[in-house]
């Protein structure tokens, strides 16, 4: 008889412990919202969940990179548009000067005004985004545009008017950004199909070198030339230089269009990454999140089993022991 009682007690305690464990595990799932809280509970799902988490982490890195790039290009676009607006003022002032009714004193005043506008262009093209110079090409250490003692413009330390090609300037290389397409390299540099150009060359926007007649192609240099012509009373020369300035602005317009194309590419990349993040989060939820409806039903079942087990205990375990356990 004693053996039978001991066997019943052991079986009861084992069932009691199981029901208690089931109820505790269910309560933890409901409180944490997770289908498992330890890898050992579901190693297969845990392994897949870790892969998804890693993909989510990389996706977020790309999202942050793209968002920063969008901000950088937006700022670059604003700066180029500012230069374009300044040029409109330059056209207006030079057109007024060439009206034929201005005294030399008036022409000198307009020339001085052009000097201020020219310096404003220089400051705008030395704009920064965070710790990066926007129009320095691959140079991030110092302002790209400077002026020597003779008032000549330099880009990354090289005289703008003396250059024959953009490759003549130091650190004027194209910089690409990995936005999640798996950027790869190829002979000669980065595969442009797998990354997006993030650098913007200020000298490509403002122009460099001279044309076949020896006239400077750079916007800053042309404005400087117009200043000298106005101070010398050479209205015919300033008129010709103004026409040349308008032709040189085509490079600025091309730069604006190129930045706009890159902005559109980044916007599409951001949409793609956002959609991918939603899909990954859905997969993560399927793997890790507990079904509240199903687990709530299970929890009530475990609670009922626990209560019934407690009620049966009084007839199996001596009252003193049962009261102690309760």
PDB file of C-alpha atoms in Angstrom:
ATOM      1  CA  UNK A   1       0.000   0.000   0.000  1.00  0.00           C
ATOM      2  CA  UNK A   2       2.812   2.406   0.830  1.00  0.00           C
ATOM      3  CA  UNK A   3       4.442   1.686  -2.525  1.00  0.00           C
ATOM      4  CA  UNK A   4       1.209   2.574  -4.310  1.00  0.00           C
ATOM      5  CA  UNK A   5       0.865   5.833  -2.381  1.00  0.00           C
ATOM      6  CA  UNK A   6       4.449   6.799  -3.131  1.00  0.00           C
ATOM      7  CA  UNK A   7       3.963   6.061  -6.825  1.00  0.00           C
ATOM      8  CA  UNK A   8       0.806   8.153  -6.904  1.00  0.00           C
ATOM      9  CA  UNK A   9       2.528  11.018  -5.117  1.00  0.00           C
ATOM     10  CA  UNK A  10       5.496  10.950  -7.480  1.00  0.00           C
ATOM     11  CA  UNK A  11       3.229  10.871 -10.524  1.00  0.00           C
ATOM     12  CA  UNK A  12       1.162  13.700  -9.131  1.00  0.00           C
ATOM     13  CA  UNK A  13       4.173  15.850  -8.360  1.00  0.00           C
ATOM     14  CA  UNK A  14       5.556  15.193 -11.836  1.00  0.00           C
ATOM     15  CA  UNK A  15       2.267  16.299 -13.418  1.00  0.00           C
ATOM     16  CA  UNK A  16       2.091  19.282 -11.098  1.00  0.00           C
ATOM     17  CA  UNK A  17       5.600  20.342 -12.108  1.00  0.00           C
ATOM     18  CA  UNK A  18       4.777  19.924 -15.799  1.00  0.00           C
ATOM     19  CA  UNK A  19       1.598  21.988 -15.526  1.00  0.00           C
ATOM     20  CA  UNK A  20       3.436  24.649 -13.570  1.00  0.00           C
ATOM     21  CA  UNK A  21       6.188  24.746 -16.202  1.00  0.00           C
ATOM     22  CA  UNK A  22       3.658  24.960 -19.074  1.00  0.00           C
ATOM     23  CA  UNK A  23       1.800  27.810 -17.386  1.00  0.00           C
ATOM     24  CA  UNK A  24       5.027  29.667 -16.595  1.00  0.00           C
ATOM     25  CA  UNK A  25       6.305  29.303 -20.169  1.00  0.00           C
ATOM     26  CA  UNK A  26       2.975  30.484 -21.553  1.00  0.00           C
ATOM     27  CA  UNK A  27       2.971  33.515 -19.234  1.00  0.00           C
ATOM     28  CA  UNK A  28       6.506  34.390 -20.419  1.00  0.00           C
ATOM     29  CA  UNK A  29       5.454  34.160 -24.080  1.00  0.00           C
ATOM     30  CA  UNK A  30       2.484  36.455 -23.485  1.00  0.00           C
ATOM     31  CA  UNK A  31       4.555  38.995 -21.550  1.00  0.00           C
ATOM     32  CA  UNK A  32       7.508  39.007 -23.999  1.00  0.00           C
ATOM     33  CA  UNK A  33       5.460  38.608 -27.179  1.00  0.00           C
ATOM     34  CA  UNK A  34       8.037  36.089 -28.397  1.00  0.00           C
ATOM     35  CA  UNK A  35       7.358  32.531 -29.509  1.00  0.00           C
ATOM     36  CA  UNK A  36      10.595  31.396 -27.878  1.00  0.00           C
ATOM     37  CA  UNK A  37      12.909  33.121 -25.424  1.00  0.00           C
ATOM     38  CA  UNK A  38      15.812  30.687 -25.574  1.00  0.00           C
ATOM     39  CA  UNK A  39      17.506  29.184 -28.628  1.00  0.00           C
ATOM     40  CA  UNK A  40      17.119  25.709 -27.135  1.00  0.00           C
ATOM     41  CA  UNK A  41      13.331  26.022 -27.291  1.00  0.00           C
ATOM     42  CA  UNK A  42      13.306  26.060 -31.137  1.00  0.00           C
ATOM     43  CA  UNK A  43      16.772  25.834 -32.657  1.00  0.00           C
ATOM     44  CA  UNK A  44      15.509  25.723 -36.249  1.00  0.00           C
ATOM     45  CA  UNK A  45      13.427  28.898 -35.983  1.00  0.00           C
ATOM     46  CA  UNK A  46      16.164  30.595 -33.950  1.00  0.00           C
ATOM     47  CA  UNK A  47      18.758  29.925 -36.657  1.00  0.00           C
ATOM     48  CA  UNK A  48      16.486  31.349 -39.361  1.00  0.00           C
ATOM     49  CA  UNK A  49      15.608  34.296 -37.106  1.00  0.00           C
ATOM     50  CA  UNK A  50      19.297  35.177 -36.658  1.00  0.00           C
ATOM     51  CA  UNK A  51      19.724  35.254 -40.453  1.00  0.00           C
ATOM     52  CA  UNK A  52      16.726  37.597 -40.783  1.00  0.00           C
ATOM     53  CA  UNK A  53      18.036  39.818 -37.992  1.00  0.00           C
ATOM     54  CA  UNK A  54      21.379  40.111 -39.779  1.00  0.00           C
ATOM     55  CA  UNK A  55      19.574  41.039 -43.012  1.00  0.00           C
ATOM     56  CA  UNK A  56      17.521  43.640 -41.151  1.00  0.00           C
ATOM     57  CA  UNK A  57      20.670  45.135 -39.638  1.00  0.00           C
ATOM     58  CA  UNK A  58      22.354  45.407 -43.050  1.00  0.00           C
ATOM     59  CA  UNK A  59      19.163  46.830 -44.551  1.00  0.00           C
ATOM     60  CA  UNK A  60      19.088  49.550 -41.886  1.00  0.00           C
ATOM     61  CA  UNK A  61      22.732  50.404 -42.596  1.00  0.00           C
ATOM     62  CA  UNK A  62      21.888  50.863 -46.274  1.00  0.00           C
ATOM     63  CA  UNK A  63      18.832  52.953 -45.358  1.00  0.00           C
ATOM     64  CA  UNK A  64      20.998  55.238 -43.200  1.00  0.00           C
ATOM     65  CA  UNK A  65      23.574  55.499 -45.987  1.00  0.00           C
ATOM     66  CA  UNK A  66      20.941  56.372 -48.588  1.00  0.00           C
ATOM     67  CA  UNK A  67      19.265  58.911 -46.315  1.00  0.00           C
ATOM     68  CA  UNK A  68      22.610  60.619 -45.713  1.00  0.00           C
ATOM     69  CA  UNK A  69      23.345  60.596 -49.457  1.00  0.00           C
ATOM     70  CA  UNK A  70      19.937  62.119 -50.198  1.00  0.00           C
ATOM     71  CA  UNK A  71      20.665  64.897 -47.725  1.00  0.00           C
ATOM     72  CA  UNK A  72      24.061  65.470 -49.300  1.00  0.00           C
ATOM     73  CA  UNK A  73      22.686  65.692 -52.840  1.00  0.00           C
ATOM     74  CA  UNK A  74      19.809  67.911 -51.708  1.00  0.00           C
ATOM     75  CA  UNK A  75      22.335  70.327 -50.202  1.00  0.00           C
ATOM     76  CA  UNK A  76      24.508  70.175 -53.328  1.00  0.00           C
ATOM     77  CA  UNK A  77      21.468  70.867 -55.489  1.00  0.00           C
ATOM     78  CA  UNK A  78      20.522  73.869 -53.330  1.00  0.00           C
ATOM     79  CA  UNK A  79      24.069  75.214 -53.623  1.00  0.00           C
ATOM     80  CA  UNK A  80      24.159  74.888 -57.419  1.00  0.00           C
ATOM     81  CA  UNK A  81      20.748  76.548 -57.646  1.00  0.00           C
ATOM     82  CA  UNK A  82      22.118  79.377 -55.488  1.00  0.00           C
ATOM     83  CA  UNK A  83      24.989  79.861 -57.933  1.00  0.00           C
ATOM     84  CA  UNK A  84      22.501  79.898 -60.806  1.00  0.00           C
ATOM     85  CA  UNK A  85      20.499  82.584 -59.008  1.00  0.00           C
ATOM     86  CA  UNK A  86      23.654  84.654 -58.425  1.00  0.00           C
ATOM     87  CA  UNK A  87      24.455  84.458 -62.129  1.00  0.00           C
ATOM     88  CA  UNK A  88      21.069  85.939 -62.965  1.00  0.00           C
ATOM     89  CA  UNK A  89      22.011  88.948 -60.843  1.00  0.00           C
ATOM     90  CA  UNK A  90      25.355  89.129 -62.647  1.00  0.00           C
ATOM     91  CA  UNK A  91      23.553  89.172 -66.022  1.00  0.00           C
ATOM     92  CA  UNK A  92      21.253  91.952 -64.831  1.00  0.00           C
ATOM     93  CA  UNK A  93      24.087  94.137 -63.526  1.00  0.00           C
ATOM     94  CA  UNK A  94      26.287  93.692 -66.633  1.00  0.00           C
ATOM     95  CA  UNK A  95      23.314  94.326 -68.923  1.00  0.00           C
ATOM     96  CA  UNK A  96      22.635  97.576 -67.066  1.00  0.00           C
ATOM     97  CA  UNK A  97      26.316  98.517 -67.351  1.00  0.00           C
ATOM     98  CA  UNK A  98      26.211  97.954 -71.104  1.00  0.00           C
ATOM     99  CA  UNK A  99      23.184 100.190 -71.468  1.00  0.00           C
ATOM    100  CA  UNK A 100      25.406 103.062 -72.599  1.00  0.00           C
ATOM    101  CA  UNK A 101      24.227 105.638 -70.074  1.00  0.00           C
ATOM    102  CA  UNK A 102      26.545 104.791 -67.185  1.00  0.00           C
ATOM    103  CA  UNK A 103      29.526 106.895 -66.155  1.00  0.00           C
ATOM    104  CA  UNK A 104      32.882 105.318 -65.391  1.00  0.00           C
ATOM    105  CA  UNK A 105      32.118 105.770 -61.716  1.00  0.00           C
ATOM    106  CA  UNK A 106      28.915 103.783 -62.197  1.00  0.00           C
ATOM    107  CA  UNK A 107      30.817 101.073 -64.073  1.00  0.00           C
ATOM    108  CA  UNK A 108      33.359 100.854 -61.244  1.00  0.00           C
ATOM    109  CA  UNK A 109      30.534 100.460 -58.741  1.00  0.00           C
ATOM    110  CA  UNK A 110      28.988  97.634 -60.775  1.00  0.00           C
ATOM    111  CA  UNK A 111      32.423  96.011 -61.082  1.00  0.00           C
ATOM    112  CA  UNK A 112      32.729  96.118 -57.297  1.00  0.00           C
ATOM    113  CA  UNK A 113      29.269  94.603 -56.957  1.00  0.00           C
ATOM    114  CA  UNK A 114      30.324  91.799 -59.308  1.00  0.00           C
ATOM    115  CA  UNK A 115      33.300  91.184 -57.039  1.00  0.00           C
ATOM    116  CA  UNK A 116      30.935  90.527 -54.140  1.00  0.00           C
ATOM    117  CA  UNK A 117      28.780  88.215 -56.251  1.00  0.00           C
ATOM    118  CA  UNK A 118      31.875  86.359 -57.454  1.00  0.00           C
ATOM    119  CA  UNK A 119      33.048  85.806 -53.879  1.00  0.00           C
ATOM    120  CA  UNK A 120      29.578  84.599 -52.950  1.00  0.00           C
ATOM    121  CA  UNK A 121      29.841  81.975 -55.694  1.00  0.00           C
ATOM    122  CA  UNK A 122      33.221  80.926 -54.278  1.00  0.00           C
ATOM    123  CA  UNK A 123      31.791  80.539 -50.761  1.00  0.00           C
ATOM    124  CA  UNK A 124      28.818  78.579 -52.069  1.00  0.00           C
ATOM    125  CA  UNK A 125      31.029  76.161 -53.999  1.00  0.00           C
ATOM    126  CA  UNK A 126      33.053  75.560 -50.828  1.00  0.00           C
ATOM    127  CA  UNK A 127      29.896  74.427 -49.011  1.00  0.00           C
ATOM    128  CA  UNK A 128      30.070  71.493 -46.619  1.00  0.00           C
ATOM    129  CA  UNK A 129      27.677  68.732 -45.631  1.00  0.00           C
ATOM    130  CA  UNK A 130      28.696  67.527 -42.206  1.00  0.00           C
ATOM    131  CA  UNK A 131      32.488  67.204 -42.389  1.00  0.00           C
ATOM    132  CA  UNK A 132      32.545  66.800 -46.175  1.00  0.00           C
ATOM    133  CA  UNK A 133      33.164  69.446 -48.837  1.00  0.00           C
ATOM    134  CA  UNK A 134      30.369  68.941 -51.345  1.00  0.00           C
ATOM    135  CA  UNK A 135      32.181  69.991 -54.508  1.00  0.00           C
ATOM    136  CA  UNK A 136      35.728  68.812 -53.787  1.00  0.00           C
ATOM    137  CA  UNK A 137      35.524  65.576 -55.775  1.00  0.00           C
ATOM    138  CA  UNK A 138      37.382  62.966 -53.729  1.00  0.00           C
ATOM    139  CA  UNK A 139      39.081  65.585 -51.519  1.00  0.00           C
ATOM    140  CA  UNK A 140      37.560  66.042 -48.053  1.00  0.00           C
ATOM    141  CA  UNK A 141      40.468  67.673 -46.225  1.00  0.00           C
ATOM    142  CA  UNK A 142      40.278  71.307 -47.309  1.00  0.00           C
ATOM    143  CA  UNK A 143      38.107  73.744 -49.279  1.00  0.00           C
ATOM    144  CA  UNK A 144      38.330  72.887 -52.995  1.00  0.00           C
ATOM    145  CA  UNK A 145      38.316  76.465 -54.306  1.00  0.00           C
ATOM    146  CA  UNK A 146      40.967  79.013 -53.346  1.00  0.00           C
ATOM    147  CA  UNK A 147      42.378  82.193 -54.895  1.00  0.00           C
ATOM    148  CA  UNK A 148      46.088  82.929 -55.316  1.00  0.00           C
ATOM    149  CA  UNK A 149      47.840  86.269 -54.814  1.00  0.00           C
ATOM    150  CA  UNK A 150      46.998  87.310 -58.385  1.00  0.00           C
ATOM    151  CA  UNK A 151      43.289  86.642 -57.891  1.00  0.00           C
ATOM    152  CA  UNK A 152      43.414  83.470 -60.018  1.00  0.00           C
ATOM    153  CA  UNK A 153      41.090  80.641 -59.065  1.00  0.00           C
ATOM    154  CA  UNK A 154      42.480  77.263 -58.039  1.00  0.00           C
ATOM    155  CA  UNK A 155      40.702  73.938 -57.603  1.00  0.00           C
ATOM    156  CA  UNK A 156      42.392  71.506 -55.236  1.00  0.00           C
ATOM    157  CA  UNK A 157      45.559  73.576 -55.630  1.00  0.00           C
ATOM    158  CA  UNK A 158      45.606  73.657 -59.456  1.00  0.00           C
ATOM    159  CA  UNK A 159      44.967  76.790 -61.537  1.00  0.00           C
ATOM    160  CA  UNK A 160      41.553  76.366 -63.114  1.00  0.00           C
ATOM    161  CA  UNK A 161      42.310  78.283 -66.306  1.00  0.00           C
ATOM    162  CA  UNK A 162      45.472  76.239 -67.021  1.00  0.00           C
ATOM    163  CA  UNK A 163      43.801  72.821 -66.993  1.00  0.00           C
ATOM    164  CA  UNK A 164      43.044  70.962 -70.213  1.00  0.00           C
ATOM    165  CA  UNK A 165      41.048  68.119 -68.643  1.00  0.00           C
ATOM    166  CA  UNK A 166      39.322  67.374 -65.353  1.00  0.00           C
ATOM    167  CA  UNK A 167      42.002  64.755 -64.664  1.00  0.00           C
ATOM    168  CA  UNK A 168      44.553  67.578 -64.361  1.00  0.00           C
ATOM    169  CA  UNK A 169      43.170  68.407 -60.922  1.00  0.00           C
ATOM    170  CA  UNK A 170      44.277  66.649 -57.778  1.00  0.00           C
ATOM    171  CA  UNK A 171      41.760  64.359 -56.059  1.00  0.00           C
ATOM    172  CA  UNK A 172      39.061  64.980 -58.638  1.00  0.00           C
ATOM    173  CA  UNK A 173      38.068  61.315 -58.837  1.00  0.00           C
ATOM    174  CA  UNK A 174      34.544  59.938 -58.879  1.00  0.00           C
ATOM    175  CA  UNK A 175      33.371  58.473 -55.558  1.00  0.00           C
ATOM    176  CA  UNK A 176      30.709  55.758 -55.612  1.00  0.00           C
ATOM    177  CA  UNK A 177      28.363  54.674 -52.853  1.00  0.00           C
ATOM    178  CA  UNK A 178      27.156  51.149 -52.095  1.00  0.00           C
ATOM    179  CA  UNK A 179      23.372  51.302 -51.693  1.00  0.00           C
ATOM    180  CA  UNK A 180      22.636  47.617 -51.487  1.00  0.00           C
ATOM    181  CA  UNK A 181      23.214  46.379 -55.035  1.00  0.00           C
ATOM    182  CA  UNK A 182      26.421  44.590 -54.103  1.00  0.00           C
ATOM    183  CA  UNK A 183      28.924  47.173 -55.394  1.00  0.00           C
ATOM    184  CA  UNK A 184      31.755  45.565 -57.367  1.00  0.00           C
ATOM    185  CA  UNK A 185      34.941  46.799 -58.975  1.00  0.00           C
ATOM    186  CA  UNK A 186      36.165  46.399 -62.521  1.00  0.00           C
ATOM    187  CA  UNK A 187      39.357  47.338 -64.370  1.00  0.00           C
ATOM    188  CA  UNK A 188      39.722  51.083 -63.986  1.00  0.00           C
ATOM    189  CA  UNK A 189      37.470  51.534 -60.959  1.00  0.00           C
ATOM    190  CA  UNK A 190      34.019  50.780 -59.582  1.00  0.00           C
ATOM    191  CA  UNK A 191      31.324  49.194 -61.727  1.00  0.00           C
ATOM    192  CA  UNK A 192      28.899  52.116 -62.126  1.00  0.00           C
ATOM    193  CA  UNK A 193      25.992  49.677 -62.465  1.00  0.00           C
ATOM    194  CA  UNK A 194      26.438  48.447 -58.894  1.00  0.00           C
ATOM    195  CA  UNK A 195      26.939  51.749 -57.086  1.00  0.00           C
ATOM    196  CA  UNK A 196      25.805  55.355 -57.338  1.00  0.00           C
ATOM    197  CA  UNK A 197      28.039  58.351 -57.898  1.00  0.00           C
ATOM    198  CA  UNK A 198      27.974  60.488 -54.761  1.00  0.00           C
ATOM    199  CA  UNK A 199      30.819  62.943 -55.446  1.00  0.00           C
ATOM    200  CA  UNK A 200      30.255  66.219 -57.284  1.00  0.00           C
ATOM    201  CA  UNK A 201      33.125  68.048 -58.943  1.00  0.00           C
ATOM    202  CA  UNK A 202      32.876  71.798 -58.523  1.00  0.00           C
ATOM    203  CA  UNK A 203      35.302  72.441 -61.364  1.00  0.00           C
ATOM    204  CA  UNK A 204      33.125  70.417 -63.746  1.00  0.00           C
ATOM    205  CA  UNK A 205      30.178  72.618 -62.724  1.00  0.00           C
ATOM    206  CA  UNK A 206      31.972  75.977 -63.012  1.00  0.00           C
ATOM    207  CA  UNK A 207      34.143  75.048 -65.989  1.00  0.00           C
ATOM    208  CA  UNK A 208      37.919  74.987 -66.536  1.00  0.00           C
ATOM    209  CA  UNK A 209      40.558  75.756 -69.168  1.00  0.00           C
ATOM    210  CA  UNK A 210      40.169  78.155 -72.089  1.00  0.00           C
ATOM    211  CA  UNK A 211      38.400  78.025 -75.430  1.00  0.00           C
ATOM    212  CA  UNK A 212      40.016  78.190 -78.853  1.00  0.00           C
ATOM    213  CA  UNK A 213      40.168  82.004 -78.672  1.00  0.00           C
ATOM    214  CA  UNK A 214      41.915  81.997 -75.283  1.00  0.00           C
ATOM    215  CA  UNK A 215      38.830  83.016 -73.316  1.00  0.00           C
ATOM    216  CA  UNK A 216      38.442  81.361 -69.884  1.00  0.00           C
ATOM    217  CA  UNK A 217      35.660  78.796 -69.545  1.00  0.00           C
ATOM    218  CA  UNK A 218      35.348  79.106 -65.789  1.00  0.00           C
ATOM    219  CA  UNK A 219      32.404  81.162 -64.485  1.00  0.00           C
ATOM    220  CA  UNK A 220      34.473  82.772 -61.716  1.00  0.00           C
ATOM    221  CA  UNK A 221      37.258  83.708 -64.144  1.00  0.00           C
ATOM    222  CA  UNK A 222      34.814  85.157 -66.674  1.00  0.00           C
ATOM    223  CA  UNK A 223      33.223  87.384 -64.020  1.00  0.00           C
ATOM    224  CA  UNK A 224      36.724  88.554 -63.021  1.00  0.00           C
ATOM    225  CA  UNK A 225      37.391  89.391 -66.662  1.00  0.00           C
ATOM    226  CA  UNK A 226      34.141  91.357 -66.898  1.00  0.00           C
ATOM    227  CA  UNK A 227      35.168  93.325 -63.808  1.00  0.00           C
ATOM    228  CA  UNK A 228      38.430  94.355 -65.448  1.00  0.00           C
ATOM    229  CA  UNK A 229      36.642  95.302 -68.662  1.00  0.00           C
ATOM    230  CA  UNK A 230      34.112  97.473 -66.824  1.00  0.00           C
ATOM    231  CA  UNK A 231      36.861  99.218 -64.874  1.00  0.00           C
ATOM    232  CA  UNK A 232      38.598  99.879 -68.192  1.00  0.00           C
ATOM    233  CA  UNK A 233      35.369 101.161 -69.761  1.00  0.00           C
ATOM    234  CA  UNK A 234      35.445  98.348 -72.340  1.00  0.00           C
ATOM    235  CA  UNK A 235      31.708  97.803 -72.794  1.00  0.00           C
ATOM    236  CA  UNK A 236      32.112  95.874 -76.026  1.00  0.00           C
ATOM    237  CA  UNK A 237      34.481  93.453 -74.304  1.00  0.00           C
ATOM    238  CA  UNK A 238      32.188  93.044 -71.304  1.00  0.00           C
ATOM    239  CA  UNK A 239      29.271  92.329 -73.652  1.00  0.00           C
ATOM    240  CA  UNK A 240      31.238  89.601 -75.417  1.00  0.00           C
ATOM    241  CA  UNK A 241      32.329  88.151 -72.075  1.00  0.00           C
ATOM    242  CA  UNK A 242      28.706  88.144 -70.899  1.00  0.00           C
ATOM    243  CA  UNK A 243      27.704  86.066 -73.919  1.00  0.00           C
ATOM    244  CA  UNK A 244      30.559  83.678 -73.159  1.00  0.00           C
ATOM    245  CA  UNK A 245      29.410  83.502 -69.540  1.00  0.00           C
ATOM    246  CA  UNK A 246      25.950  82.395 -70.662  1.00  0.00           C
ATOM    247  CA  UNK A 247      27.484  79.599 -72.743  1.00  0.00           C
ATOM    248  CA  UNK A 248      29.630  78.504 -69.799  1.00  0.00           C
ATOM    249  CA  UNK A 249      26.521  78.258 -67.633  1.00  0.00           C
ATOM    250  CA  UNK A 250      25.476  75.243 -69.703  1.00  0.00           C
ATOM    251  CA  UNK A 251      27.889  73.158 -67.619  1.00  0.00           C
ATOM    252  CA  UNK A 252      26.168  74.369 -64.479  1.00  0.00           C
ATOM    253  CA  UNK A 253      22.785  73.381 -65.905  1.00  0.00           C
ATOM    254  CA  UNK A 254      24.164  69.954 -66.827  1.00  0.00           C
ATOM    255  CA  UNK A 255      25.394  69.551 -63.247  1.00  0.00           C
ATOM    256  CA  UNK A 256      21.914  70.389 -61.917  1.00  0.00           C
ATOM    257  CA  UNK A 257      20.359  67.795 -64.239  1.00  0.00           C
ATOM    258  CA  UNK A 258      22.882  65.141 -63.203  1.00  0.00           C
ATOM    259  CA  UNK A 259      22.271  65.747 -59.504  1.00  0.00           C
ATOM    260  CA  UNK A 260      18.534  65.477 -60.142  1.00  0.00           C
ATOM    261  CA  UNK A 261      19.044  62.097 -61.831  1.00  0.00           C
ATOM    262  CA  UNK A 262      21.064  60.833 -58.887  1.00  0.00           C
ATOM    263  CA  UNK A 263      18.431  62.119 -56.453  1.00  0.00           C
ATOM    264  CA  UNK A 264      15.761  60.127 -58.303  1.00  0.00           C
ATOM    265  CA  UNK A 265      17.936  57.010 -58.178  1.00  0.00           C
ATOM    266  CA  UNK A 266      18.405  57.398 -54.434  1.00  0.00           C
ATOM    267  CA  UNK A 267      14.690  57.962 -53.890  1.00  0.00           C
ATOM    268  CA  UNK A 268      13.947  54.702 -55.714  1.00  0.00           C
ATOM    269  CA  UNK A 269      16.642  52.931 -53.710  1.00  0.00           C
ATOM    270  CA  UNK A 270      15.083  54.240 -50.499  1.00  0.00           C
ATOM    271  CA  UNK A 271      11.668  52.928 -51.561  1.00  0.00           C
ATOM    272  CA  UNK A 272      13.208  49.543 -52.396  1.00  0.00           C
ATOM    273  CA  UNK A 273      14.982  49.323 -49.038  1.00  0.00           C
ATOM    274  CA  UNK A 274      11.844  50.361 -47.146  1.00  0.00           C
ATOM    275  CA  UNK A 275       9.836  47.641 -48.910  1.00  0.00           C
ATOM    276  CA  UNK A 276      12.553  45.097 -48.180  1.00  0.00           C
ATOM    277  CA  UNK A 277      12.550  46.106 -44.512  1.00  0.00           C
ATOM    278  CA  UNK A 278       8.802  45.528 -44.316  1.00  0.00           C
ATOM    279  CA  UNK A 279       9.195  42.050 -45.835  1.00  0.00           C
ATOM    280  CA  UNK A 280      12.028  41.183 -43.462  1.00  0.00           C
ATOM    281  CA  UNK A 281      10.082  42.411 -40.460  1.00  0.00           C
ATOM    282  CA  UNK A 282       7.156  40.264 -41.558  1.00  0.00           C
ATOM    283  CA  UNK A 283       9.433  37.221 -41.792  1.00  0.00           C
ATOM    284  CA  UNK A 284      10.905  38.017 -38.391  1.00  0.00           C
ATOM    285  CA  UNK A 285       7.427  38.301 -36.937  1.00  0.00           C
ATOM    286  CA  UNK A 286       6.461  34.923 -38.410  1.00  0.00           C
ATOM    287  CA  UNK A 287       9.548  33.307 -36.887  1.00  0.00           C
ATOM    288  CA  UNK A 288       9.709  35.005 -33.501  1.00  0.00           C
ATOM    289  CA  UNK A 289       6.404  36.611 -32.579  1.00  0.00           C
ATOM    290  CA  UNK A 290       3.878  34.622 -30.568  1.00  0.00           C
ATOM    291  CA  UNK A 291       0.273  34.320 -31.750  1.00  0.00           C
ATOM    292  CA  UNK A 292      -1.500  36.140 -28.940  1.00  0.00           C
ATOM    293  CA  UNK A 293      -4.872  34.609 -29.766  1.00  0.00           C
ATOM    294  CA  UNK A 294      -3.607  31.026 -29.809  1.00  0.00           C
ATOM    295  CA  UNK A 295      -1.327  31.464 -26.810  1.00  0.00           C
ATOM    296  CA  UNK A 296      -4.102  33.104 -24.779  1.00  0.00           C
ATOM    297  CA  UNK A 297      -6.238  30.000 -25.319  1.00  0.00           C
ATOM    298  CA  UNK A 298      -3.300  27.779 -24.389  1.00  0.00           C
ATOM    299  CA  UNK A 299      -2.668  29.868 -21.310  1.00  0.00           C
ATOM    300  CA  UNK A 300      -6.230  29.402 -20.096  1.00  0.00           C
ATOM    301  CA  UNK A 301      -5.904  25.642 -20.676  1.00  0.00           C
ATOM    302  CA  UNK A 302      -2.647  25.509 -18.717  1.00  0.00           C
ATOM    303  CA  UNK A 303      -4.179  27.568 -15.940  1.00  0.00           C
ATOM    304  CA  UNK A 304      -7.207  25.246 -15.796  1.00  0.00           C
ATOM    305  CA  UNK A 305      -4.965  22.177 -15.689  1.00  0.00           C
ATOM    306  CA  UNK A 306      -2.940  23.775 -12.910  1.00  0.00           C
ATOM    307  CA  UNK A 307      -6.043  24.514 -10.846  1.00  0.00           C
ATOM    308  CA  UNK A 308      -7.491  21.019 -11.368  1.00  0.00           C
ATOM    309  CA  UNK A 309      -4.177  19.460 -10.412  1.00  0.00           C
ATOM    310  CA  UNK A 310      -4.111  21.497  -7.213  1.00  0.00           C
ATOM    311  CA  UNK A 311      -7.646  20.397  -6.346  1.00  0.00           C
ATOM    312  CA  UNK A 312      -6.771  16.712  -6.892  1.00  0.00           C
ATOM    313  CA  UNK A 313      -3.730  17.030  -4.710  1.00  0.00           C
ATOM    314  CA  UNK A 314      -5.660  17.020  -1.444  1.00  0.00           C
ATOM    315  CA  UNK A 315      -6.706  13.408  -2.009  1.00  0.00           C
ATOM    316  CA  UNK A 316      -3.248  12.174  -2.948  1.00  0.00           C
ATOM    317  CA  UNK A 317      -0.711  14.091  -0.878  1.00  0.00           C
ATOM    318  CA  UNK A 318      -0.955  14.340   2.923  1.00  0.00           C
ATOM    319  CA  UNK A 319      -2.701  17.572   3.867  1.00  0.00           C
ATOM    320  CA  UNK A 320       0.278  18.984   5.702  1.00  0.00           C
ATOM    321  CA  UNK A 321       2.521  18.640   2.657  1.00  0.00           C
ATOM    322  CA  UNK A 322      -0.198  19.929   0.292  1.00  0.00           C
ATOM    323  CA  UNK A 323      -0.804  23.024   2.425  1.00  0.00           C
ATOM    324  CA  UNK A 324       2.897  23.693   2.441  1.00  0.00           C
ATOM    325  CA  UNK A 325       3.029  23.504  -1.364  1.00  0.00           C
ATOM    326  CA  UNK A 326      -0.048  25.707  -1.793  1.00  0.00           C
TER     327      UNK A 326
END
